[in-house]
mmCIF file of C-alpha atoms in Angstrom:
data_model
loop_
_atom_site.group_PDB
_atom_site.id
_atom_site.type_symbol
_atom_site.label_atom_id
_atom_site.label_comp_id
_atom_site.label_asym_id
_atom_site.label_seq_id
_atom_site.Cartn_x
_atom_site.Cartn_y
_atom_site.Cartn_z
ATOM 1 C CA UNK V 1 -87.721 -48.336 -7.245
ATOM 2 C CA UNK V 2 -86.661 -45.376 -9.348
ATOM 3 C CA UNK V 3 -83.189 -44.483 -9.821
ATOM 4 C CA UNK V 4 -83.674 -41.077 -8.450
ATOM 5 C CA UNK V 5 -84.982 -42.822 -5.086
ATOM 6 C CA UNK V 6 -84.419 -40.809 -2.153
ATOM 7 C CA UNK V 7 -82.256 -38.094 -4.082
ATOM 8 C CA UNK V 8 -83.021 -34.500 -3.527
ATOM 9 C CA UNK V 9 -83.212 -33.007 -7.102
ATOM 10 C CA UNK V 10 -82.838 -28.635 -8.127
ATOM 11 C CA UNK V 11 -83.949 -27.520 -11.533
ATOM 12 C CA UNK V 12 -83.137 -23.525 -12.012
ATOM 13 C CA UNK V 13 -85.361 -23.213 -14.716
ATOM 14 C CA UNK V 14 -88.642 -22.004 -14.067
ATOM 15 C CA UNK V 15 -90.186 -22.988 -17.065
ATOM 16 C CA UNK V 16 -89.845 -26.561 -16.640
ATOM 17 C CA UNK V 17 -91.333 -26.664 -13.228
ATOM 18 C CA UNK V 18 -94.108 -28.968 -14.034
ATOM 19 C CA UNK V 19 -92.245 -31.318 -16.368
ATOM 20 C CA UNK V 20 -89.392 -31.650 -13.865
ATOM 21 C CA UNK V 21 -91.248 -32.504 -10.929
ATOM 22 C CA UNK V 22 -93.570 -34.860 -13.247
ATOM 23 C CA UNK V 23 -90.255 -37.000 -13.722
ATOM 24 C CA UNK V 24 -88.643 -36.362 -11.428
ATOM 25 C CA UNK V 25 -91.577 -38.011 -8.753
ATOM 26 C CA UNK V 26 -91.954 -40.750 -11.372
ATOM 27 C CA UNK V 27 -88.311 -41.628 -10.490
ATOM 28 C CA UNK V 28 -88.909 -41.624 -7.197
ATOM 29 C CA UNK V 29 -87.048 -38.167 -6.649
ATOM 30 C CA UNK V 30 -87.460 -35.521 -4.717
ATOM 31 C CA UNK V 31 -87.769 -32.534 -7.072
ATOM 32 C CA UNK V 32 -87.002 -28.474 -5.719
ATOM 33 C CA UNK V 33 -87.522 -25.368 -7.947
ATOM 34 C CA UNK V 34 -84.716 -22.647 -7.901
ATOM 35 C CA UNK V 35 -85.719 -19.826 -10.457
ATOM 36 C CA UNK V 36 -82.221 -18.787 -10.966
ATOM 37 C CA UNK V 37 -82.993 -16.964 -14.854
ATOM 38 C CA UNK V 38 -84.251 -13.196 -14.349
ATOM 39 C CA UNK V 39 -86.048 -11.202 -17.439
ATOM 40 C CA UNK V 40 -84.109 -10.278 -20.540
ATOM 41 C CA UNK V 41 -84.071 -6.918 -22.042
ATOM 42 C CA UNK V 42 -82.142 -4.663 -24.652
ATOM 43 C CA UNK V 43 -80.897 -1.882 -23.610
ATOM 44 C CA UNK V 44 -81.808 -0.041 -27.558
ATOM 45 C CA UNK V 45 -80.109 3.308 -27.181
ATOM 46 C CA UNK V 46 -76.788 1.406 -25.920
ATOM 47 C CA UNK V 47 -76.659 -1.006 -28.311
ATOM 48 C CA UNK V 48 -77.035 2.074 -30.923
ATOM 49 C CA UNK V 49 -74.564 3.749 -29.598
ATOM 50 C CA UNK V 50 -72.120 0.659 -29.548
ATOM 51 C CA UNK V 51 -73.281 -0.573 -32.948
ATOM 52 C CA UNK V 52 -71.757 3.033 -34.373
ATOM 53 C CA UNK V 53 -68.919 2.495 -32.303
ATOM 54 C CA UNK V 54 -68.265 -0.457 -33.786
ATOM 55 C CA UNK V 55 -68.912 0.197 -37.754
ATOM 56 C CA UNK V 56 -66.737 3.113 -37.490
ATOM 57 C CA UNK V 57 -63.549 1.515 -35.401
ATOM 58 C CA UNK V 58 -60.851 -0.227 -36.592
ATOM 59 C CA UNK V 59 -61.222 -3.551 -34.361
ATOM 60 C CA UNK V 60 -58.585 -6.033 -35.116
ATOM 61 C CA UNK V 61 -60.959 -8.802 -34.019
ATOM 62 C CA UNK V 62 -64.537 -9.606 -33.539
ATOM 63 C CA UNK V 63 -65.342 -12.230 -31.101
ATOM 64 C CA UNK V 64 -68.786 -13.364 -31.419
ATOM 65 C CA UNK V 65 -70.166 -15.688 -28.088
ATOM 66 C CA UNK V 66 -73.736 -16.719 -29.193
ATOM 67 C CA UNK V 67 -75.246 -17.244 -31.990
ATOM 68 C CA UNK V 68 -78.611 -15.403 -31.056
ATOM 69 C CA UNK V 69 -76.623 -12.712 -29.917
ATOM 70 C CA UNK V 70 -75.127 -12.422 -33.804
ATOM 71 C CA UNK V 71 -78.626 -12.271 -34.899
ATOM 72 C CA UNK V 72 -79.604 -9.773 -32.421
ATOM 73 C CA UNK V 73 -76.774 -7.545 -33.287
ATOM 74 C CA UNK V 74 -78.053 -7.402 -36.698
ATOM 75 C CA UNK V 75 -81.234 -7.282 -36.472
ATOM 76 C CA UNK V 76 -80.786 -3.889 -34.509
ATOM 77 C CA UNK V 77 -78.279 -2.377 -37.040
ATOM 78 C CA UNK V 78 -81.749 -3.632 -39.767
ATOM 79 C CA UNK V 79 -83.771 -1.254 -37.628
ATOM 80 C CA UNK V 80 -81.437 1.511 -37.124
ATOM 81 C CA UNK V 81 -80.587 1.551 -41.008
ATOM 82 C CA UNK V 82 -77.097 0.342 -40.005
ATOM 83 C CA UNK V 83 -77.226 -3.443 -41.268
ATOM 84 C CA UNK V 84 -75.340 -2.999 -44.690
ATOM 85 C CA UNK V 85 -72.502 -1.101 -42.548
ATOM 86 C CA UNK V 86 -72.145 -3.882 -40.173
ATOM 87 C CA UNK V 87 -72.265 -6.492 -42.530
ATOM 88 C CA UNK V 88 -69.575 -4.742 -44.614
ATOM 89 C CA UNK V 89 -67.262 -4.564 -40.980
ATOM 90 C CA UNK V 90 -68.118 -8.217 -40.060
ATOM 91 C CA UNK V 91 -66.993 -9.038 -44.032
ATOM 92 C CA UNK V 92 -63.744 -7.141 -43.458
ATOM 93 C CA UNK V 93 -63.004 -7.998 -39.840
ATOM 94 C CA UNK V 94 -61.117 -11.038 -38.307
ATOM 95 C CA UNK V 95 -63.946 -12.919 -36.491
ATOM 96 C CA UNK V 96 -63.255 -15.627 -33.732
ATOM 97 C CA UNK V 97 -67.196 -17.731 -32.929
ATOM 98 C CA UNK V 98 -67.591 -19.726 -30.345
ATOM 99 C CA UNK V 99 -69.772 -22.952 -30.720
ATOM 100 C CA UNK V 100 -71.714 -24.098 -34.363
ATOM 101 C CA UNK V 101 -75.045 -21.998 -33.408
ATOM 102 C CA UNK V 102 -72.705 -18.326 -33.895
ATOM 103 C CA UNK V 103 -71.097 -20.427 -36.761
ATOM 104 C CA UNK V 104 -74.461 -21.204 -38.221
ATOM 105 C CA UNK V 105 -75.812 -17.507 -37.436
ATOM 106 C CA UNK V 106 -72.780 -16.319 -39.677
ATOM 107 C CA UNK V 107 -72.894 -18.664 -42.532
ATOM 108 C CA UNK V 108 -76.587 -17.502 -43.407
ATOM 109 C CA UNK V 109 -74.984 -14.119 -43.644
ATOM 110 C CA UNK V 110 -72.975 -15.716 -46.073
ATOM 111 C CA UNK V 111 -69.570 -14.842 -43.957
ATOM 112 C CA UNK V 112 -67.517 -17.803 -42.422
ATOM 113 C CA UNK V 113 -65.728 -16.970 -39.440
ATOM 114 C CA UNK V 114 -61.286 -16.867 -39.190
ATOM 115 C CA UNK V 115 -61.566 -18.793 -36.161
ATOM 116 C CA UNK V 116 -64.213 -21.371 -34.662
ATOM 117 C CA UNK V 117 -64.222 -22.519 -31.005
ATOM 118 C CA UNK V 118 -65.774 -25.683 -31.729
ATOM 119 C CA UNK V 119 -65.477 -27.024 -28.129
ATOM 120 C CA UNK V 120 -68.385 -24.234 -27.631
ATOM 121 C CA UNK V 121 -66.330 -22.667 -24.679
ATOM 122 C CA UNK V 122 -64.979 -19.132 -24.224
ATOM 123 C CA UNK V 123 -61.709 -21.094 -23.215
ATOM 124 C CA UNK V 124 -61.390 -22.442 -26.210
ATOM 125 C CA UNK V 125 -61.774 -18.942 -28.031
ATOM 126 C CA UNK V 126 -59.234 -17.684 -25.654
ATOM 127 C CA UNK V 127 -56.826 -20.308 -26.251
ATOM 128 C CA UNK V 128 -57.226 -19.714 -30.502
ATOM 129 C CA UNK V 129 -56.889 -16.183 -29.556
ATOM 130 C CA UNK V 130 -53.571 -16.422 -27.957
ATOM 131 C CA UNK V 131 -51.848 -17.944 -31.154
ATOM 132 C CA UNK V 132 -52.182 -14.409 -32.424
ATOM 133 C CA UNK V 133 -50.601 -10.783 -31.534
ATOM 134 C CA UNK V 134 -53.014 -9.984 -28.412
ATOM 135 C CA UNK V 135 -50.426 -6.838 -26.691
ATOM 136 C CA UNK V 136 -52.588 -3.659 -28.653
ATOM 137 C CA UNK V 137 -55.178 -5.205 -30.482
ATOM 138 C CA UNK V 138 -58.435 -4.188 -30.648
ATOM 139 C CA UNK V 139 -61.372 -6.822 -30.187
ATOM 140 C CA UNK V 140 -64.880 -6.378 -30.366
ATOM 141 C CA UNK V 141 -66.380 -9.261 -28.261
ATOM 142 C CA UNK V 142 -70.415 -9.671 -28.324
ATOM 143 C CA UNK V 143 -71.176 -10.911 -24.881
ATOM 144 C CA UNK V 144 -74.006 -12.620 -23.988
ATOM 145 C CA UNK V 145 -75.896 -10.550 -20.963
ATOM 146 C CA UNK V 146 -72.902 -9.859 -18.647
ATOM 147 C CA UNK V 147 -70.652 -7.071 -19.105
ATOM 148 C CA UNK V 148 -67.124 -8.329 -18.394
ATOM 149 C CA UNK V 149 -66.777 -11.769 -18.093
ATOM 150 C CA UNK V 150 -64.247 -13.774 -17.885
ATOM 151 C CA UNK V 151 -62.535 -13.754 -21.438
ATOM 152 C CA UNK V 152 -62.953 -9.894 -21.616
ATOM 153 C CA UNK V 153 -60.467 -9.991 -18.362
ATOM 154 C CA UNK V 154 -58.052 -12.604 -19.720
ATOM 155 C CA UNK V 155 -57.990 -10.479 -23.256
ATOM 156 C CA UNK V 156 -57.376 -7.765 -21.496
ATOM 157 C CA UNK V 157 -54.691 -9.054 -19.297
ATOM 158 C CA UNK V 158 -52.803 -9.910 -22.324
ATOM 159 C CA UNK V 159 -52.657 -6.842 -23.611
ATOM 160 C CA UNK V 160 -55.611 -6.202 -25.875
ATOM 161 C CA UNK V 161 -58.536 -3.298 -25.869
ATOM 162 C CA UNK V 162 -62.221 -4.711 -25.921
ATOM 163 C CA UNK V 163 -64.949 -3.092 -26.888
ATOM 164 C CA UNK V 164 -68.162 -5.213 -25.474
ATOM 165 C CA UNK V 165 -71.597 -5.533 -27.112
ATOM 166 C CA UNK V 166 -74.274 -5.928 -25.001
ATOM 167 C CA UNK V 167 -77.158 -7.131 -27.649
ATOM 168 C CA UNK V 168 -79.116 -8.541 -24.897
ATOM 169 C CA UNK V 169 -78.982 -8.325 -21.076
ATOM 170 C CA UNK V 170 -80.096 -10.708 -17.878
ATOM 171 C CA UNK V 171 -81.430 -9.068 -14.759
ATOM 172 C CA UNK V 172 -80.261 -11.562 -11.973
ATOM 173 C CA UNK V 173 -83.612 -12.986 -10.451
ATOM 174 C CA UNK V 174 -84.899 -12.967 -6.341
ATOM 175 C CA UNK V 175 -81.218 -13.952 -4.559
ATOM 176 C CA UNK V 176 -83.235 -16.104 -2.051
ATOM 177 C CA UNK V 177 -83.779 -19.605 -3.722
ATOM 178 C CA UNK V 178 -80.412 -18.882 -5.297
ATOM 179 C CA UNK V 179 -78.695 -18.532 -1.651
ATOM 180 C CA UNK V 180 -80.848 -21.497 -0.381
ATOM 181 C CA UNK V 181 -79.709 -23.671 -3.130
ATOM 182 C CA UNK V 182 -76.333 -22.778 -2.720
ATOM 183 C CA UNK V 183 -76.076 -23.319 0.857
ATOM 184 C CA UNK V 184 -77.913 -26.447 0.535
ATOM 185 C CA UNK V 185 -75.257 -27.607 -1.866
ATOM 186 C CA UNK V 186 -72.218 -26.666 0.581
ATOM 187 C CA UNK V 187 -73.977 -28.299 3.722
ATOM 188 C CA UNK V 188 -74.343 -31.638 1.428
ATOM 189 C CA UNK V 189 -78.327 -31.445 1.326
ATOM 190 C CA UNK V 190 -78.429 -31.446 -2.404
ATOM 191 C CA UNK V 191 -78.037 -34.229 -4.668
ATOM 192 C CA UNK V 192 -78.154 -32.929 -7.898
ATOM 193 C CA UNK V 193 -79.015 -29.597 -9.938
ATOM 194 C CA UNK V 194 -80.191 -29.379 -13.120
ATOM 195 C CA UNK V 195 -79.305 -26.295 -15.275
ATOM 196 C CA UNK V 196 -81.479 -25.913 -18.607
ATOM 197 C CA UNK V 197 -79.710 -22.693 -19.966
ATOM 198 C CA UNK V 198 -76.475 -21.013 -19.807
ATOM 199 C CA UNK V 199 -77.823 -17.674 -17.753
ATOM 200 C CA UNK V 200 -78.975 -20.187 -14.629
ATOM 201 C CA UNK V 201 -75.255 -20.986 -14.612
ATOM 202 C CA UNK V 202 -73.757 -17.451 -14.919
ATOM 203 C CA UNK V 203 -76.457 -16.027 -12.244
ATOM 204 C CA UNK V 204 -75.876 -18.563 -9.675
ATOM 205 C CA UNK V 205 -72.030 -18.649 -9.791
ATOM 206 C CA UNK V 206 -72.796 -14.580 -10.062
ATOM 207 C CA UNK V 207 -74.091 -14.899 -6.590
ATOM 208 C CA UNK V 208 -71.886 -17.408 -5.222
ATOM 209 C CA UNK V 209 -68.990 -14.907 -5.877
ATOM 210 C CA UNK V 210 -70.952 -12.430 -4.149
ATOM 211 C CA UNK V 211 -71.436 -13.922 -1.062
ATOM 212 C CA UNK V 212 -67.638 -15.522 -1.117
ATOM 213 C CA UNK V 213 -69.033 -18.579 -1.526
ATOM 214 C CA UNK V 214 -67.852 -19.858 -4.808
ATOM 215 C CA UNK V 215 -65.298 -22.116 -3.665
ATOM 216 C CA UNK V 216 -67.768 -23.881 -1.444
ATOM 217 C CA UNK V 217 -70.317 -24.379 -4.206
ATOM 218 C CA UNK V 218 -67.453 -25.485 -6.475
ATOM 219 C CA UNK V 219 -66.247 -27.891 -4.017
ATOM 220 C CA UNK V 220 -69.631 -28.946 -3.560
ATOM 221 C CA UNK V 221 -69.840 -30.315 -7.468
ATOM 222 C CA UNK V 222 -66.620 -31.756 -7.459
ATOM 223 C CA UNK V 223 -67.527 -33.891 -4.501
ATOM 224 C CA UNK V 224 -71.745 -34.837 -3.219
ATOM 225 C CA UNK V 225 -73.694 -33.019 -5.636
ATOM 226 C CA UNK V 226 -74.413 -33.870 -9.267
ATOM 227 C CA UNK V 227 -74.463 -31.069 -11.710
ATOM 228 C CA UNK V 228 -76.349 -31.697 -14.563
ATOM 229 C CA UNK V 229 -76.663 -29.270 -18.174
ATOM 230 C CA UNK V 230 -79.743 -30.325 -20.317
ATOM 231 C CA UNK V 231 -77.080 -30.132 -23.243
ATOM 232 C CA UNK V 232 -73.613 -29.469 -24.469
ATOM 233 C CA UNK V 233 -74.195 -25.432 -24.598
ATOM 234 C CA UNK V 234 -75.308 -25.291 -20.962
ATOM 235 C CA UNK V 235 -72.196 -27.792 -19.954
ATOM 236 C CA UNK V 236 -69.967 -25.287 -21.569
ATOM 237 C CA UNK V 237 -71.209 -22.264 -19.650
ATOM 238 C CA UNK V 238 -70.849 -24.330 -15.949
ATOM 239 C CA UNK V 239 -67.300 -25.520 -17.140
ATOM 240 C CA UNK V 240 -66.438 -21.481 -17.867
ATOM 241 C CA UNK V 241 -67.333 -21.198 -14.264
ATOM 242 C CA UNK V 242 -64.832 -23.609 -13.127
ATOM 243 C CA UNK V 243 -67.161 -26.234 -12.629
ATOM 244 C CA UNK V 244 -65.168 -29.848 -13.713
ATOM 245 C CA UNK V 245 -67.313 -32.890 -13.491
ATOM 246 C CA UNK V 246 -70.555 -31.849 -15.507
ATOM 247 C CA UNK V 247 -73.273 -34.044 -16.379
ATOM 248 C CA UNK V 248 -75.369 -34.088 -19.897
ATOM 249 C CA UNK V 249 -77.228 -36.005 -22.766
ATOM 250 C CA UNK V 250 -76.393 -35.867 -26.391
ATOM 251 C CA UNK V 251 -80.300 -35.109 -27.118
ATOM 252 C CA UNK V 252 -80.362 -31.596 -25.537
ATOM 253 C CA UNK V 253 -83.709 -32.429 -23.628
ATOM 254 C CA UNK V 254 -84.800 -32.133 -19.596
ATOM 255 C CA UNK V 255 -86.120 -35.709 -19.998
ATOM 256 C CA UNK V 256 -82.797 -37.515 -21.387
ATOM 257 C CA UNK V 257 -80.186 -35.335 -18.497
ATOM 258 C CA UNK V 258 -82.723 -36.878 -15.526
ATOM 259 C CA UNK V 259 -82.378 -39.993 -16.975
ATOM 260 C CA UNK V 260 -78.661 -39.699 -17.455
ATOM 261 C CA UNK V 261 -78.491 -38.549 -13.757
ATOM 262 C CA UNK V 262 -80.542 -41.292 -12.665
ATOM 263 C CA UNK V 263 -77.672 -44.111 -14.007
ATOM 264 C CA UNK V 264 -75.217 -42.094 -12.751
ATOM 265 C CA UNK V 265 -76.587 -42.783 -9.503
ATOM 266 C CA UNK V 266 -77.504 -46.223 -9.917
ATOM 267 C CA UNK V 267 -73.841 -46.808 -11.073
ATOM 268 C CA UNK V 268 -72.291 -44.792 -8.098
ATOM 269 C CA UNK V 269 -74.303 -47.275 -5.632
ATOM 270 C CA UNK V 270 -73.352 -50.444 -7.978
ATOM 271 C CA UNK V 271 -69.527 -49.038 -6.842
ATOM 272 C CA UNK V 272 -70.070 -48.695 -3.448
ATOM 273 C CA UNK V 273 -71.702 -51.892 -3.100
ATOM 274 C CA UNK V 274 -68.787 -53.881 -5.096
ATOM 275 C CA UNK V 275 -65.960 -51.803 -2.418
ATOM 276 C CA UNK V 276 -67.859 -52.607 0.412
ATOM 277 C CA UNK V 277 -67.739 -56.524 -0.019
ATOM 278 C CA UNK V 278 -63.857 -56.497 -0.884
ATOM 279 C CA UNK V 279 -63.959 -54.498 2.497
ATOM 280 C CA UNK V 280 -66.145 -57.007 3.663
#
């Protein structure tokens, strides 16, 4: 019997569709698809415009989210002739990373970064961030393919001016498998969903908040349904959405968070079993 017997299993990632289900059967699952990741595109003639917004402020901070995001940023100032100017403001400029890919990203532009949120979470910036004069700075925070989330709220409640970079941006994908998964969480009907990037979790929490249904799909992972990240970047991103109990390997592969999930379940039903013959 495989230790996914009889469990109803949600990947969002399209990609995977035929690897997931291959395990997941294998383990005596029930696998489900959810495409929950939409296209990516760069807006050029915004990120232009921003880019000269930014080499020509006076930002008291830049906050850089992503390491491919960092690359993207200056490999658009490259092809607008703008990458010397942006390198000399990121030399300059106080800069708060979050997680060792941005920190990585930096130190092969030979810069190191005045603060490093090595927990990988925007909390984490936040909470480095608030050691220092917030009330009238100015921050520059590269986001990662949603205009205002959470940390450009919470530095603005404090008192600081953000000026967002938009290097990249996700179009949310077809809301129906993403309200049918969601609903299927709520009403218990899901055991588990697997996440394999960091826009699956912002799109479907996106929609959850849309339809008012956040709390329910919140309550839903803190209770009867798994959630699983492939990795540690991924966990970060559902834990930013409020999501507590989150589920994932140290080798940042599909294979390794099914089998992860799997003993999770297996050790669930070992507890049951031992409570029900004290009951007993």
């Amino acid at each position: 019997m495989g230790k996914l017997s009889g469990k109803k299993i949600t990947v969002t990632g399209p990609r995977c569709e035929e690897e997931f289900t291959r395990m997941v059967v294998k383990m005596g699952g029930q696998p489900f698809i959810c495409p929950a990741q939409g296209n990516v595109y760069s807006d050029e003639e915004r990120l232009g415009e921003q880019l000269r917004l930014l080499t020509s402020s006076k930002a008291d901070w830049l906050v850089l989210t992503t390491g491919i995001g960092t690359e993207a940023l200056v490999a658009k100032a490259e092809s607008l002739g703008m990458k010397e100017e942006l390198l000399i403001f990121m030399s300059s400029t106080q800069i708060a990373a979050r997680g060792y890919k941005t920190v990585n990203a930096l130190r092969r532009l030979r810069i190191e970064p005045t603060l490093t949120a090595e927990d990988g979470t925007t909390d984490g910036l936040f909470r480095l961030l608030s050691d220092y004069p917030l009330p009238g700075a100015t921050i520059a925070l590269q986001l990662y393919g949603d205009p205002s989330p959470k940390i450009s709220s919470r530095l603005r409640e404090a008192g600081a001016e953000c000026i967002e970079l938009l290097p990249y941006i996700h179009v949310m994908p077809d809301a129906g498998p993403i309200d049918e998964l969601i609903n299927r969480c709520i009403t218990g009907d899901m055991d588990a969903v697997v996440f394999t990037s960091t826009a699956q979790a912002r799109c479907v929490f996106h929609r959850a908040r849309d339809t008012n249904k956040e709390r329910g799909l919140l309550a839903a992972f803190e209770s009867g349904v798994l959630c699983v990240a492939v990795g540690r970047v991924t966990a970060d991103s559902l834990h930013d959405e409020g999501v507590i109990r989150v589920m994932y390997p140290e080798e940042e592969r599909l294979g390794p968070a099914l089998v992860g999930a799997g003993k999770w379940f297996q050790e669930q039903a070992e507890t049951i079993g031992v409570l029900d013959s004290i009951a007993q």
